[in-house]
PDB file of C-alpha atoms in Angstrom:
ATOM      1  CA  UNK A 290     -13.733 -11.882  -2.636  1.00  0.00           C
ATOM      2  CA  UNK A 291     -10.217 -13.058  -1.821  1.00  0.00           C
ATOM      3  CA  UNK A 292      -8.167 -11.065   0.654  1.00  0.00           C
ATOM      4  CA  UNK A 293      -4.659  -9.757   0.032  1.00  0.00           C
ATOM      5  CA  UNK A 294      -1.991  -9.865   2.726  1.00  0.00           C
ATOM      6  CA  UNK A 295       0.170  -6.779   3.204  1.00  0.00           C
ATOM      7  CA  UNK A 296       3.737  -8.113   3.103  1.00  0.00           C
ATOM      8  CA  UNK A 297       5.765  -4.872   3.126  1.00  0.00           C
ATOM      9  CA  UNK A 298       5.103  -1.152   3.558  1.00  0.00           C
ATOM     10  CA  UNK A 299       8.014   1.047   2.427  1.00  0.00           C
ATOM     11  CA  UNK A 300       8.580   3.464   4.069  1.00  0.00           C
ATOM     12  CA  UNK A 301       6.589   2.311   7.088  1.00  0.00           C
ATOM     13  CA  UNK A 302       4.355   4.815   8.913  1.00  0.00           C
ATOM     14  CA  UNK A 303       4.440   7.267   5.994  1.00  0.00           C
ATOM     15  CA  UNK A 304       1.427   8.931   4.350  1.00  0.00           C
ATOM     16  CA  UNK A 305       2.547   7.687   0.890  1.00  0.00           C
ATOM     17  CA  UNK A 306       4.218   4.300   0.528  1.00  0.00           C
ATOM     18  CA  UNK A 307       4.947   1.352  -1.722  1.00  0.00           C
ATOM     19  CA  UNK A 308       2.913  -1.593  -0.489  1.00  0.00           C
ATOM     20  CA  UNK A 309       3.664  -5.184  -1.446  1.00  0.00           C
ATOM     21  CA  UNK A 310       0.519  -7.333  -1.466  1.00  0.00           C
ATOM     22  CA  UNK A 311       0.330 -11.119  -1.739  1.00  0.00           C
ATOM     23  CA  UNK A 312      -2.444 -13.610  -2.444  1.00  0.00           C
ATOM     24  CA  UNK A 313      -2.438 -17.324  -3.120  1.00  0.00           C
ATOM     25  CA  UNK A 314      -2.004 -16.580  -6.840  1.00  0.00           C
ATOM     26  CA  UNK A 315       0.643 -13.837  -6.893  1.00  0.00           C
ATOM     27  CA  UNK A 316       2.274 -10.714  -5.544  1.00  0.00           C
ATOM     28  CA  UNK A 317       2.130  -7.044  -6.610  1.00  0.00           C
ATOM     29  CA  UNK A 318       3.649  -3.788  -5.403  1.00  0.00           C
ATOM     30  CA  UNK A 319       1.294  -0.821  -5.472  1.00  0.00           C
ATOM     31  CA  UNK A 320       1.350   2.878  -4.543  1.00  0.00           C
ATOM     32  CA  UNK A 321      -0.736   3.639  -1.461  1.00  0.00           C
ATOM     33  CA  UNK A 322      -1.951   7.125  -0.442  1.00  0.00           C
ATOM     34  CA  UNK A 323      -3.143   7.866   2.157  1.00  0.00           C
ATOM     35  CA  UNK A 324      -1.494   4.817   3.624  1.00  0.00           C
ATOM     36  CA  UNK A 325      -2.327   3.496   7.078  1.00  0.00           C
ATOM     37  CA  UNK A 326      -1.429  -0.135   6.343  1.00  0.00           C
ATOM     38  CA  UNK A 327       1.099  -2.279   8.158  1.00  0.00           C
ATOM     39  CA  UNK A 328       2.677  -5.648   7.379  1.00  0.00           C
ATOM     40  CA  UNK A 329       0.282  -8.458   8.213  1.00  0.00           C
ATOM     41  CA  UNK A 330      -2.920  -6.526   7.466  1.00  0.00           C
ATOM     42  CA  UNK A 331      -5.551  -8.213   5.289  1.00  0.00           C
ATOM     43  CA  UNK A 332      -7.304  -6.032   2.713  1.00  0.00           C
ATOM     44  CA  UNK A 333      -9.954  -6.578   0.067  1.00  0.00           C
ATOM     45  CA  UNK A 334      -8.774  -7.486  -3.411  1.00  0.00           C
ATOM     46  CA  UNK A 335      -9.965  -4.271  -5.080  1.00  0.00           C
ATOM     47  CA  UNK A 336      -6.971  -2.668  -6.769  1.00  0.00           C
ATOM     48  CA  UNK A 337      -7.416   0.262  -9.155  1.00  0.00           C
ATOM     49  CA  UNK A 338      -5.201   1.346 -12.031  1.00  0.00           C
ATOM     50  CA  UNK A 339      -4.096   4.880 -12.832  1.00  0.00           C
ATOM     51  CA  UNK A 340      -3.331   4.200 -16.500  1.00  0.00           C
ATOM     52  CA  UNK A 341      -4.322   1.065 -18.387  1.00  0.00           C
ATOM     53  CA  UNK A 342      -4.935  -0.246 -21.839  1.00  0.00           C
ATOM     54  CA  UNK A 343      -7.902  -2.609 -21.761  1.00  0.00           C
ATOM     55  CA  UNK A 344      -8.427  -4.996 -24.660  1.00  0.00           C
ATOM     56  CA  UNK A 345     -11.104  -7.641 -25.143  1.00  0.00           C
ATOM     57  CA  UNK A 346      -9.644 -11.138 -24.958  1.00  0.00           C
ATOM     58  CA  UNK A 347     -12.566 -12.581 -26.928  1.00  0.00           C
ATOM     59  CA  UNK A 348     -15.893 -11.602 -28.476  1.00  0.00           C
ATOM     60  CA  UNK A 349     -19.310 -12.723 -27.236  1.00  0.00           C
ATOM     61  CA  UNK A 350     -20.020 -14.860 -30.322  1.00  0.00           C
ATOM     62  CA  UNK A 351     -16.874 -17.017 -29.943  1.00  0.00           C
ATOM     63  CA  UNK A 352     -17.240 -20.700 -28.939  1.00  0.00           C
ATOM     64  CA  UNK A 353     -17.361 -21.308 -25.164  1.00  0.00           C
ATOM     65  CA  UNK A 354     -14.183 -23.432 -25.146  1.00  0.00           C
ATOM     66  CA  UNK A 355     -12.188 -20.600 -26.772  1.00  0.00           C
ATOM     67  CA  UNK A 356     -13.632 -18.004 -24.369  1.00  0.00           C
ATOM     68  CA  UNK A 357     -12.765 -20.226 -21.403  1.00  0.00           C
ATOM     69  CA  UNK A 358      -9.194 -20.747 -22.659  1.00  0.00           C
ATOM     70  CA  UNK A 359      -8.731 -16.975 -22.982  1.00  0.00           C
ATOM     71  CA  UNK A 360     -10.222 -16.217 -19.550  1.00  0.00           C
ATOM     72  CA  UNK A 361      -7.346 -17.497 -17.419  1.00  0.00           C
ATOM     73  CA  UNK A 362      -6.225 -14.672 -15.113  1.00  0.00           C
ATOM     74  CA  UNK A 363      -2.483 -13.969 -14.897  1.00  0.00           C
ATOM     75  CA  UNK A 364      -0.140 -11.102 -14.049  1.00  0.00           C
ATOM     76  CA  UNK A 365       3.551 -10.378 -14.521  1.00  0.00           C
ATOM     77  CA  UNK A 366       5.684  -7.455 -13.426  1.00  0.00           C
ATOM     78  CA  UNK A 367       7.241  -5.413 -16.234  1.00  0.00           C
ATOM     79  CA  UNK A 368       8.730  -2.553 -14.182  1.00  0.00           C
ATOM     80  CA  UNK A 369       8.262  -0.362 -11.108  1.00  0.00           C
ATOM     81  CA  UNK A 370       4.468  -0.217 -10.499  1.00  0.00           C
ATOM     82  CA  UNK A 371       4.121  -1.702 -13.991  1.00  0.00           C
ATOM     83  CA  UNK A 372       2.329  -4.952 -14.767  1.00  0.00           C
ATOM     84  CA  UNK A 373       0.655  -6.706 -17.632  1.00  0.00           C
ATOM     85  CA  UNK A 374      -1.803  -9.514 -17.444  1.00  0.00           C
ATOM     86  CA  UNK A 375      -5.325 -10.727 -17.917  1.00  0.00           C
ATOM     87  CA  UNK A 376      -8.212 -10.254 -15.523  1.00  0.00           C
ATOM     88  CA  UNK A 377     -11.769  -9.011 -15.220  1.00  0.00           C
ATOM     89  CA  UNK A 378     -12.897  -5.400 -15.428  1.00  0.00           C
ATOM     90  CA  UNK A 379     -15.208  -4.857 -12.472  1.00  0.00           C
ATOM     91  CA  UNK A 380     -15.996  -1.154 -12.958  1.00  0.00           C
ATOM     92  CA  UNK A 381     -15.040   0.578 -16.210  1.00  0.00           C
ATOM     93  CA  UNK A 382     -15.528   3.997 -14.624  1.00  0.00           C
TER      94      UNK A 382
END
């Protein structure tokens, strides 16, 4: 599992904070509570969503080349704590 680098904690030393995380493929800002992180920390890449709409990118009977083309992971910011993208669901619960 890739690690994420904590780039910014705002406000620092607060129980609830906005935390900017960076990896080799992108950057996200997430809500953190309780928050004991500081800039420079490395954390596991296991983010959770509070509200999400999950759609299947392909069906199991599609050709492998189409499934592979639709499996590219990406993310883009659409607002404050708001993102859209494509990834893998690790735990539906």
